[in-house]
C-alpha cells in the first residue's frame, strides 16, 4: 500500500508542475516546479504521516522531499537519519525547510549543532550555524558568544555563500540579542562588509549585519 500511496502523491505533484515556476526556482538553485501554496494545501489534506514522509524523501524528487518536510513528525527521525538527510539536501529551499521545520524540533538538535558547525562540508556547516543562531536567540546559556564572534571574525569573509550567510545571521543575532556584544558585532560587520551591497527589496531590512542590528534594536526600543 505504501508504494501505491507514494505513486499517487507523485502523480499529484506531477500534475501541479508549472514550467514557469520551475524556471524561477532553478534560478534560485532549487529543483522543483510546484507552487509552494499548492504544496502546502496538499500537505494539509494528507496530514501528518511519518511513514509516507520517509517514503517521499527516498524518492529523491525535489517537490516530494519538500512535501515530506510538511507531513513528517520531526521528533521521529533518528540522529543518523537527520545527518544523512542534511547531507542529501543540497538545494536551498529543501535545506532551509529541513533545518527549520524538522531539525530545530528534534531532540538531537543540540548534538547535531555541535557536530555540523565544524563539518568540512560548508552546506552541512551552515546547518550547524543556523542551529547556533536559534540558540543565540532562545537558549544562549552555555554558549561562548565571544568565541563565536572570534570564529565569525576569522572565517566569515572567505566562507562559501551559504555558510557565509548562516554565519552572518549568527553575527546579527548576537548583536541584536546581547547588548554586551553589540558594539563588537557591529564592528566586525563593518570591517568585513559581508552582504553590504546585497540587494534589498523595499520595506525589507538589509542582511548587512550593522544595518540589521541597528534596525532591530531601534524597533524594540520604539
Coordinates of N, CA and C in Angstrom, one line a residue:
X1 N 0.8 -1.2 0.0 CA 0.0 0.0 0.0 C 0.9 1.3 0.0
X2 N 2.0 1.2 0.7 CA 2.8 2.4 0.8 C 3.3 2.8 -0.6
X3 N 3.8 1.8 -1.4 CA 4.2 2.2 -2.7 C 3.1 2.8 -3.6
X4 N 1.9 2.2 -3.4 CA 0.8 2.8 -4.2 C 0.5 4.2 -3.8
X5 N 0.5 4.5 -2.4 CA 0.3 5.8 -2.0 C 1.3 6.8 -2.4
X6 N 2.6 6.4 -2.4 CA 3.7 7.3 -2.9 C 3.5 7.6 -4.4
X7 N 3.1 6.6 -5.1 CA 2.9 6.8 -6.6 C 1.8 7.8 -6.8
X8 N 0.7 7.7 -6.0 CA -0.4 8.6 -6.1 C 0.0 10.0 -5.8
X9 N 0.8 10.2 -4.8 CA 1.3 11.5 -4.4 C 2.2 12.1 -5.5
X10 N 3.1 11.3 -6.0 CA 4.0 11.7 -7.0 C 3.2 12.1 -8.3
X11 N 2.1 11.4 -8.6 CA 1.3 11.8 -9.7 C 0.6 13.1 -9.5
X12 N 0.2 13.4 -8.2 CA -0.4 14.7 -7.9 C 0.6 15.8 -8.0
X13 N 1.8 15.5 -7.6 CA 2.9 16.6 -7.7 C 3.2 16.8 -9.1
X14 N 3.2 15.8 -10.0 CA 3.5 16.0 -11.4 C 2.4 16.8 -12.0
X15 N 1.2 16.6 -11.6 CA 0.0 17.4 -12.2 C 0.1 18.9 -11.8
X16 N 0.8 19.2 -10.6 CA 1.0 20.5 -10.2 C 2.2 21.2 -10.8
X17 N 3.0 20.5 -11.5 CA 4.2 21.0 -12.1 C 3.9 22.2 -13.0
X18 N 4.6 23.3 -12.8 CA 4.5 24.5 -13.6 C 5.8 24.9 -14.2
X19 N 6.0 24.8 -15.5 CA 7.3 25.1 -16.1 C 7.8 26.5 -15.7
X20 N 6.9 27.5 -15.6 CA 7.4 28.8 -15.3 C 7.9 28.9 -13.8
X21 N 7.2 28.2 -12.9 CA 7.6 28.1 -11.5 C 9.0 27.4 -11.4
X22 N 9.1 26.3 -12.2 CA 10.4 25.6 -12.2 C 11.6 26.5 -12.7
X23 N 11.3 27.3 -13.7 CA 12.4 28.2 -14.2 C 12.8 29.2 -13.2
X24 N 11.8 29.8 -12.5 CA 12.1 30.7 -11.4 C 12.9 30.1 -10.3
X25 N 12.4 28.9 -9.9 CA 13.0 28.2 -8.8 C 14.5 27.8 -9.1
X26 N 14.7 27.3 -10.3 CA 16.0 26.9 -10.8 C 17.0 28.1 -10.7
X27 N 16.5 29.3 -11.0 CA 17.4 30.4 -10.9 C 17.9 30.7 -9.5
X28 N 17.1 30.2 -8.5 CA 17.5 30.3 -7.1 C 18.1 29.0 -6.6
X29 N 18.4 28.1 -7.5 CA 19.1 26.9 -7.1 C 18.3 25.7 -6.6
X30 N 16.9 25.9 -6.8 CA 16.0 24.8 -6.4 C 15.6 23.9 -7.6
X31 N 15.0 22.8 -7.3 CA 14.8 21.8 -8.4 C 13.4 21.3 -8.4
X32 N 12.4 22.2 -8.3 CA 11.0 21.7 -8.4 C 10.2 22.8 -9.1
X33 N 9.1 22.5 -9.5 CA 8.2 23.4 -10.3 C 6.8 23.5 -9.7
X34 N 6.7 23.2 -8.4 CA 5.4 23.2 -7.8 C 5.2 24.5 -6.9
X35 N 4.1 25.2 -7.1 CA 3.8 26.4 -6.3 C 3.7 25.9 -4.9
X36 N 4.4 26.7 -4.0 CA 4.5 26.3 -2.6 C 3.2 26.4 -1.9
X37 N 2.3 27.3 -2.3 CA 1.0 27.3 -1.7 C 0.2 26.1 -2.0
X38 N 0.3 25.6 -3.2 CA -0.4 24.3 -3.6 C 0.2 23.1 -2.9
X39 N 1.6 23.2 -2.7 CA 2.2 22.1 -2.0 C 1.7 22.1 -0.5
X40 N 1.6 23.2 0.1 CA 1.1 23.3 1.5 C -0.4 22.8 1.6
X41 N -1.2 23.1 0.5 CA -2.5 22.6 0.5 C -2.6 21.1 0.4
X42 N -1.7 20.5 -0.4 CA -1.7 19.1 -0.4 C -1.2 18.5 0.9
X43 N -0.3 19.1 1.5 CA 0.2 18.6 2.8 C -0.9 18.7 3.9
X44 N -1.7 19.8 3.8 CA -2.8 19.9 4.8 C -3.8 18.8 4.6
X45 N -4.0 18.4 3.3 CA -5.0 17.3 3.1 C -4.5 16.0 3.5
X46 N -3.1 15.8 3.3 CA -2.5 14.5 3.7 C -2.4 14.3 5.2
X47 N -2.2 15.5 5.9 CA -2.0 15.5 7.3 C -0.7 14.8 7.7
X48 N -0.4 14.6 8.9 CA 0.9 14.0 9.4 C 0.9 12.5 9.1
X49 N 1.9 12.1 8.3 CA 2.1 10.7 8.0 C 3.7 10.5 7.9
X50 N 4.2 10.0 9.0 CA 5.7 9.8 9.1 C 6.2 8.8 8.1
X51 N 5.5 7.7 8.0 CA 6.0 6.6 7.0 C 5.9 7.1 5.6
X52 N 4.9 7.8 5.2 CA 4.8 8.4 3.9 C 5.9 9.4 3.7
X53 N 6.1 10.2 4.7 CA 7.2 11.3 4.6 C 8.5 10.6 4.3
X54 N 8.8 9.5 5.0 CA 10.1 8.8 4.7 C 10.2 8.3 3.3
X55 N 9.0 7.7 2.9 CA 9.0 7.2 1.5 C 9.2 8.3 0.5
X56 N 8.5 9.4 0.7 CA 8.7 10.5 -0.2 C 10.1 11.0 -0.3
X57 N 10.8 11.1 0.9 CA 12.1 11.5 0.9 C 13.0 10.6 0.0
X58 N 12.8 9.3 0.2 CA 13.6 8.4 -0.5 C 13.5 8.4 -2.0
X59 N 12.4 9.0 -2.5 CA 12.3 9.1 -4.0 C 13.3 10.0 -4.6
X60 N 13.9 11.0 -3.8 CA 14.9 11.9 -4.3 C 14.3 13.1 -5.1
X61 N 13.0 13.1 -5.3 CA 12.3 14.1 -6.0 C 12.2 15.4 -5.2
X62 N 12.5 16.6 -5.8 CA 12.6 17.8 -5.0 C 11.3 18.2 -4.4
X63 N 10.2 18.2 -5.1 CA 8.9 18.5 -4.6 C 8.4 17.5 -3.5
X64 N 8.7 16.2 -3.8 CA 8.3 15.2 -2.9 C 9.0 15.3 -1.5
X65 N 10.3 15.7 -1.6 CA 11.0 15.9 -0.3 C 10.6 17.1 0.4
X66 N 10.2 18.2 -0.3 CA 9.6 19.3 0.4 C 8.3 19.0 1.1
X67 N 7.5 18.2 0.4 CA 6.2 17.7 0.9 C 6.5 16.9 2.2
X68 N 7.5 16.1 2.1 CA 7.8 15.2 3.3 C 8.1 16.1 4.5
X69 N 8.7 17.2 4.3 CA 9.0 18.1 5.5 C 7.8 18.7 6.1
X70 N 6.7 18.7 5.3 CA 5.5 19.3 5.8 C 4.5 18.2 6.5
X71 N 4.7 17.0 6.2 CA 3.8 15.9 6.8 C 4.5 15.0 7.8
X72 N 5.8 15.3 8.0 CA 6.5 14.3 8.9 C 6.3 14.7 10.4
X73 N 6.8 13.8 11.3 CA 6.9 14.1 12.7 C 8.4 14.3 13.0
X74 N 8.7 15.6 13.2 CA 10.2 15.9 13.3 C 10.9 15.1 14.4
X75 N 10.2 14.8 15.5 CA 10.9 14.1 16.6 C 11.0 12.6 16.4
X76 N 10.5 12.1 15.3 CA 10.5 10.7 15.0 C 11.8 10.3 14.2
X77 N 12.5 11.3 13.7 CA 13.8 11.0 13.0 C 14.9 10.8 13.9
X78 N 15.7 9.7 13.6 CA 16.9 9.5 14.5 C 18.1 10.4 14.1
X79 N 19.1 10.5 14.9 CA 20.2 11.4 14.7 C 20.9 11.1 13.4
X80 N 21.2 9.8 13.2 CA 22.0 9.4 12.0 C 21.1 9.7 10.7
X81 N 19.8 9.5 10.9 CA 18.9 9.7 9.8 C 18.9 11.2 9.4
X82 N 18.9 12.1 10.4 CA 18.9 13.5 10.1 C 20.3 13.9 9.5
X83 N 21.3 13.3 10.0 CA 22.6 13.7 9.5 C 22.7 13.3 8.0
X84 N 22.2 12.1 7.6 CA 22.2 11.7 6.2 C 21.3 12.7 5.4
X85 N 20.2 13.0 5.9 CA 19.2 13.9 5.2 C 19.8 15.3 4.9
X86 N 20.5 15.8 5.9 CA 21.1 17.2 5.7 C 22.2 17.1 4.7
X87 N 22.9 16.0 4.6 CA 23.9 15.9 3.5 C 23.3 15.6 2.2
X88 N 22.1 15.2 2.1 CA 21.5 15.0 0.8 C 20.7 16.2 0.4
X89 N 20.4 17.1 1.3 CA 19.6 18.3 1.0 C 20.5 19.4 0.4
X90 N 20.7 19.4 -0.9 CA 21.7 20.3 -1.5 C 21.0 21.6 -2.0
X91 N 19.7 21.6 -2.2 CA 19.1 22.8 -2.7 C 18.7 23.7 -1.6
X92 N 18.7 25.0 -1.8 CA 18.4 26.0 -0.7 C 17.1 25.8 0.0
X93 N 16.0 25.7 -0.7 CA 14.7 25.6 -0.1 C 14.6 24.3 0.8
X94 N 15.0 23.2 0.2 CA 14.9 21.9 1.0 C 15.8 22.0 2.2
X95 N 17.0 22.5 2.1 CA 17.9 22.6 3.2 C 17.3 23.5 4.3
X96 N 16.7 24.6 3.9 CA 16.0 25.5 4.8 C 14.9 24.9 5.5
X97 N 14.0 24.2 4.8 CA 12.9 23.5 5.4 C 13.3 22.4 6.4
X98 N 14.3 21.6 5.9 CA 14.7 20.5 6.8 C 15.3 21.1 8.1
X99 N 16.1 22.1 8.1 CA 16.7 22.6 9.3 C 15.6 23.3 10.2
X100 N 14.8 24.1 9.5 CA 13.8 24.9 10.3 C 12.6 24.2 10.8
X101 N 12.1 23.3 9.9 CA 10.8 22.6 10.2 C 11.0 21.3 10.9
X102 N 12.2 20.7 10.8 CA 12.4 19.4 11.3 C 13.6 19.4 12.4
X103 N 14.8 19.7 12.0 CA 15.9 19.6 12.9 C 15.8 20.4 14.1
X104 N 15.3 21.6 14.0 CA 15.1 22.5 15.2 C 14.1 22.0 16.2
X105 N 13.3 21.1 15.8 CA 12.3 20.5 16.7 C 12.7 19.1 17.2
X106 N 13.9 18.6 16.8 CA 14.4 17.3 17.1 C 15.1 17.3 18.4
X107 N 14.9 16.2 19.2 CA 15.7 16.0 20.4 C 17.2 15.9 20.2
X108 N 17.6 15.7 18.9 CA 19.0 15.6 18.5 C 19.6 16.9 18.1
X109 N 18.8 18.0 18.1 CA 19.3 19.3 17.6 C 20.6 19.8 18.1
X110 N 20.8 19.7 19.4 CA 22.0 20.3 20.0 C 23.2 19.4 19.7
X111 N 23.0 18.1 19.7 CA 24.2 17.3 19.3 C 24.6 17.5 17.9
X112 N 23.6 17.6 17.0 CA 23.8 17.9 15.6 C 24.4 19.2 15.4
X113 N 24.0 20.2 16.1 CA 24.5 21.6 16.0 C 26.0 21.6 16.3
X114 N 26.4 20.9 17.3 CA 27.8 20.9 17.7 C 28.7 20.1 16.6
X115 N 28.1 19.0 16.1 CA 28.8 18.3 15.1 C 28.9 19.0 13.7
X116 N 27.8 19.5 13.3 CA 27.7 20.2 12.0 C 28.5 21.5 11.9
X117 N 28.5 22.2 13.0 CA 29.2 23.5 12.9 C 30.6 23.5 12.4
X118 N 31.3 22.4 12.7 CA 32.7 22.2 12.3 C 32.9 21.3 11.2
X119 N 31.8 20.9 10.5 CA 31.9 20.0 9.4 C 32.6 20.6 8.2
X120 N 33.5 19.8 7.5 CA 34.2 20.3 6.4 C 33.3 20.7 5.2
X121 N 32.1 20.1 5.1 CA 31.1 20.4 4.0 C 30.5 21.8 4.4
X122 N 30.7 22.8 3.6 CA 30.1 24.1 4.0 C 28.6 24.2 4.1
X123 N 27.9 23.3 3.3 CA 26.4 23.3 3.4 C 26.0 22.7 4.7
X124 N 26.6 21.6 5.1 CA 26.4 21.0 6.4 C 26.7 22.0 7.5
X125 N 27.9 22.6 7.4 CA 28.3 23.6 8.4 C 27.3 24.7 8.6
X126 N 26.7 25.1 7.5 CA 25.7 26.2 7.5 C 24.5 25.8 8.3
X127 N 24.1 24.5 8.3 CA 23.0 24.0 9.1 C 23.4 24.1 10.6
X128 N 24.7 23.8 10.9 CA 25.1 24.0 12.3 C 25.0 25.4 12.8
X129 N 25.4 26.3 11.9 CA 25.4 27.7 12.3 C 23.9 28.2 12.4
X130 N 23.0 27.7 11.6 CA 21.6 28.1 11.7 C 21.1 27.6 13.1
X131 N 21.5 26.5 13.5 CA 21.0 26.0 14.8 C 21.7 26.8 15.9
X132 N 22.9 27.3 15.7 CA 23.5 28.1 16.7 C 22.8 29.5 16.8
X133 N 22.4 30.0 15.7 CA 21.6 31.3 15.7 C 20.3 31.1 16.5
X134 N 19.7 29.9 16.4 CA 18.5 29.6 17.2 C 18.8 29.6 18.6
X135 N 19.9 29.1 19.0 CA 20.3 29.1 20.4 C 20.7 30.4 20.9
X136 N 21.3 31.2 20.1 CA 21.7 32.6 20.5 C 20.4 33.4 20.9
X137 N 19.3 33.1 20.2 CA 18.1 33.8 20.5 C 17.3 33.2 21.6
X138 N 17.2 31.9 21.6 CA 16.3 31.3 22.5 C 16.9 30.6 23.8
X139 N 18.1 30.1 23.6 CA 18.7 29.4 24.7 C 20.2 29.7 24.8
X140 N 20.6 30.9 25.0 CA 22.0 31.3 24.9 C 22.9 30.8 26.1
X141 N 22.3 30.3 27.2 CA 23.1 29.8 28.3 C 24.0 28.7 27.9
X142 N 25.3 28.9 28.2 CA 26.3 27.8 27.9 C 27.0 28.1 26.6
X143 N 26.5 29.0 25.8 CA 27.2 29.4 24.5 C 28.3 30.3 24.8
X144 N 29.5 30.1 24.1 CA 30.6 31.1 24.2 C 30.4 32.1 23.1
X145 N 29.7 33.2 23.4 CA 29.3 34.2 22.4 C 30.6 34.9 21.9
X146 N 31.5 35.2 22.8 CA 32.8 35.8 22.4 C 33.6 34.9 21.5
X147 N 33.6 33.6 21.8 CA 34.2 32.7 20.9 C 33.6 32.5 19.6
X148 N 32.3 32.6 19.5 CA 31.6 32.6 18.2 C 32.0 33.8 17.4
X149 N 32.0 35.0 18.0 CA 32.4 36.2 17.3 C 33.9 36.1 16.8
X150 N 34.7 35.4 17.6 CA 36.1 35.2 17.1 C 36.1 34.3 15.8
X151 N 35.3 33.3 15.8 CA 35.2 32.4 14.6 C 34.7 33.2 13.4
X152 N 33.6 33.9 13.7 CA 33.0 34.7 12.6 C 34.0 35.7 12.0
X153 N 34.7 36.4 12.9 CA 35.7 37.4 12.5 C 36.8 36.8 11.6
X154 N 37.2 35.6 12.0 CA 38.3 34.9 11.3 C 37.9 34.2 10.0
X155 N 36.6 33.7 9.9 CA 36.3 32.8 8.9 C 35.1 33.3 7.9
X156 N 34.3 34.2 8.4 CA 33.1 34.6 7.6 C 33.5 35.2 6.2
X157 N 34.4 36.1 6.2 CA 34.7 36.8 5.0 C 35.0 35.9 3.8
X158 N 35.7 34.8 4.0 CA 36.1 33.9 2.9 C 35.2 32.6 2.8
X159 N 34.2 32.5 3.6 CA 33.3 31.3 3.6 C 32.5 31.3 2.4
X160 N 32.2 30.0 1.9 CA 31.3 29.9 0.7 C 29.9 30.5 1.1
X161 N 29.2 30.8 0.0 CA 28.0 31.7 0.1 C 27.0 31.2 1.2
X162 N 26.6 30.0 1.2 CA 25.6 29.6 2.2 C 26.1 29.5 3.6
X163 N 27.3 29.1 3.8 CA 27.9 29.2 5.1 C 28.1 30.6 5.5
X164 N 28.5 31.5 4.6 CA 28.7 32.9 5.0 C 27.4 33.5 5.4
X165 N 26.3 33.2 4.7 CA 25.0 33.7 5.1 C 24.6 33.3 6.5
X166 N 24.8 32.0 6.8 CA 24.5 31.5 8.1 C 25.3 32.1 9.2
X167 N 26.6 32.3 9.0 CA 27.5 32.9 9.9 C 27.1 34.4 10.1
X168 N 26.7 35.1 9.0 CA 26.3 36.5 9.1 C 25.0 36.6 10.0
X169 N 24.1 35.7 9.8 CA 22.9 35.7 10.6 C 23.2 35.5 12.1
X170 N 24.2 34.6 12.4 CA 24.6 34.5 13.8 C 25.2 35.7 14.3
X171 N 26.0 36.4 13.5 CA 26.6 37.7 13.9 C 25.5 38.7 14.3
X172 N 24.6 38.8 13.4 CA 23.5 39.8 13.6 C 22.7 39.4 14.9
X173 N 22.4 38.1 15.0 CA 21.6 37.7 16.2 C 22.3 38.0 17.5
X174 N 23.6 37.8 17.5 CA 24.4 38.1 18.7 C 24.2 39.6 19.0
X175 N 24.4 40.4 18.0 CA 24.3 41.8 18.2 C 23.0 42.3 18.6
X176 N 21.9 41.7 18.1 CA 20.6 42.1 18.4 C 20.2 41.7 19.8
X177 N 20.5 40.5 20.2 CA 20.0 39.9 21.4 C 20.9 40.2 22.6
X178 N 22.2 40.5 22.4 CA 23.1 40.6 23.5 C 23.8 41.9 23.5
X179 N 23.3 42.8 24.3 CA 23.8 44.2 24.2 C 25.3 44.3 24.6
X180 N 25.8 43.4 25.4 CA 27.2 43.4 25.8 C 28.1 43.1 24.7
X181 N 27.6 42.4 23.7 CA 28.4 42.1 22.5 C 28.1 42.9 21.3
X182 N 27.2 43.8 21.4 CA 26.6 44.6 20.2 C 27.7 45.4 19.5
X183 N 28.5 46.1 20.3 CA 29.5 47.0 19.6 C 30.5 46.2 18.8
X184 N 30.9 45.1 19.4 CA 31.9 44.2 18.7 C 31.2 43.6 17.4
X185 N 30.0 43.1 17.6 CA 29.3 42.5 16.4 C 29.2 43.6 15.3
X186 N 28.8 44.8 15.6 CA 28.7 45.8 14.6 C 30.1 46.1 14.0
X187 N 31.1 46.2 14.8 CA 32.4 46.5 14.3 C 32.9 45.4 13.3
X188 N 32.7 44.1 13.7 CA 33.0 43.0 12.8 C 32.3 43.1 11.5
X189 N 31.0 43.4 11.5 CA 30.3 43.6 10.3 C 30.8 44.7 9.4
X190 N 31.1 45.8 10.1 CA 31.6 47.0 9.3 C 32.9 46.7 8.6
X191 N 33.8 46.0 9.3 CA 35.1 45.7 8.8 C 35.1 44.7 7.7
X192 N 34.3 43.7 7.9 CA 34.2 42.6 6.9 C 33.4 42.9 5.7
X193 N 32.4 43.8 5.9 CA 31.5 44.2 4.8 C 30.8 43.1 4.1
X194 N 30.5 42.0 4.7 CA 29.8 40.9 4.2 C 28.3 41.3 3.9
X195 N 27.9 41.1 2.7 CA 26.5 41.4 2.3 C 26.1 42.9 2.4
X196 N 27.2 43.7 2.4 CA 26.9 45.1 2.5 C 26.1 45.6 1.3
X197 N 26.4 45.1 0.1 CA 25.8 45.5 -1.1 C 24.7 44.6 -1.6
X198 N 24.2 43.7 -0.7 CA 23.2 42.7 -1.1 C 21.9 43.5 -1.4
X199 N 21.3 43.1 -2.6 CA 20.0 43.8 -3.0 C 18.9 43.6 -1.9
X200 N 18.2 44.6 -1.5 CA 17.2 44.5 -0.5 C 15.9 45.1 -1.0
X201 N 14.8 44.4 -1.0 CA 13.5 44.8 -1.5 C 13.0 46.0 -0.6
X202 N 12.2 46.9 -1.2 CA 11.6 47.9 -0.4 C 10.8 47.4 0.8
X203 N 11.0 48.0 1.9 CA 10.3 47.5 3.1 C 11.0 46.4 3.9
X204 N 12.0 45.9 3.3 CA 12.8 44.8 4.0 C 14.0 45.3 4.6
X205 N 14.5 44.6 5.6 CA 15.7 45.0 6.3 C 16.9 44.4 5.6
X206 N 18.0 45.2 5.4 CA 19.2 44.7 4.8 C 19.8 43.6 5.6
X207 N 20.4 42.5 5.0 CA 21.1 41.5 5.7 C 22.5 41.9 6.2
X208 N 22.9 43.1 5.8 CA 24.2 43.6 6.2 C 24.1 43.8 7.7
X209 N 25.0 43.1 8.5 CA 24.8 42.9 9.9 C 24.7 44.3 10.7
X210 N 25.5 45.3 10.4 CA 25.4 46.5 11.2 C 24.0 47.2 11.0
X211 N 23.5 47.2 9.8 CA 22.2 47.8 9.5 C 21.1 46.9 10.1
X212 N 21.2 45.6 10.0 CA 20.2 44.7 10.6 C 20.1 44.9 12.1
X213 N 21.3 44.9 12.7 CA 21.3 45.0 14.2 C 20.7 46.4 14.6
X214 N 21.1 47.5 14.0 CA 20.6 48.8 14.3 C 19.1 48.9 14.2
X215 N 18.6 48.3 13.1 CA 17.2 48.4 12.8 C 16.3 47.6 13.8
X216 N 16.8 46.4 14.1 CA 16.0 45.6 15.0 C 16.1 46.2 16.5
X217 N 17.2 46.7 16.8 CA 17.3 47.3 18.2 C 16.4 48.6 18.2
X218 N 16.4 49.3 17.1 CA 15.6 50.5 17.1 C 14.1 50.2 17.2
X219 N 13.7 49.1 16.5 CA 12.3 48.7 16.6 C 11.9 48.3 18.0
X220 N 12.7 47.6 18.6 CA 12.4 47.1 20.0 C 12.3 48.3 21.0
X221 N 13.2 49.3 20.8 CA 13.1 50.4 21.7 C 11.9 51.3 21.4
X222 N 11.5 51.3 20.1 CA 10.2 52.0 19.8 C 9.0 51.4 20.3

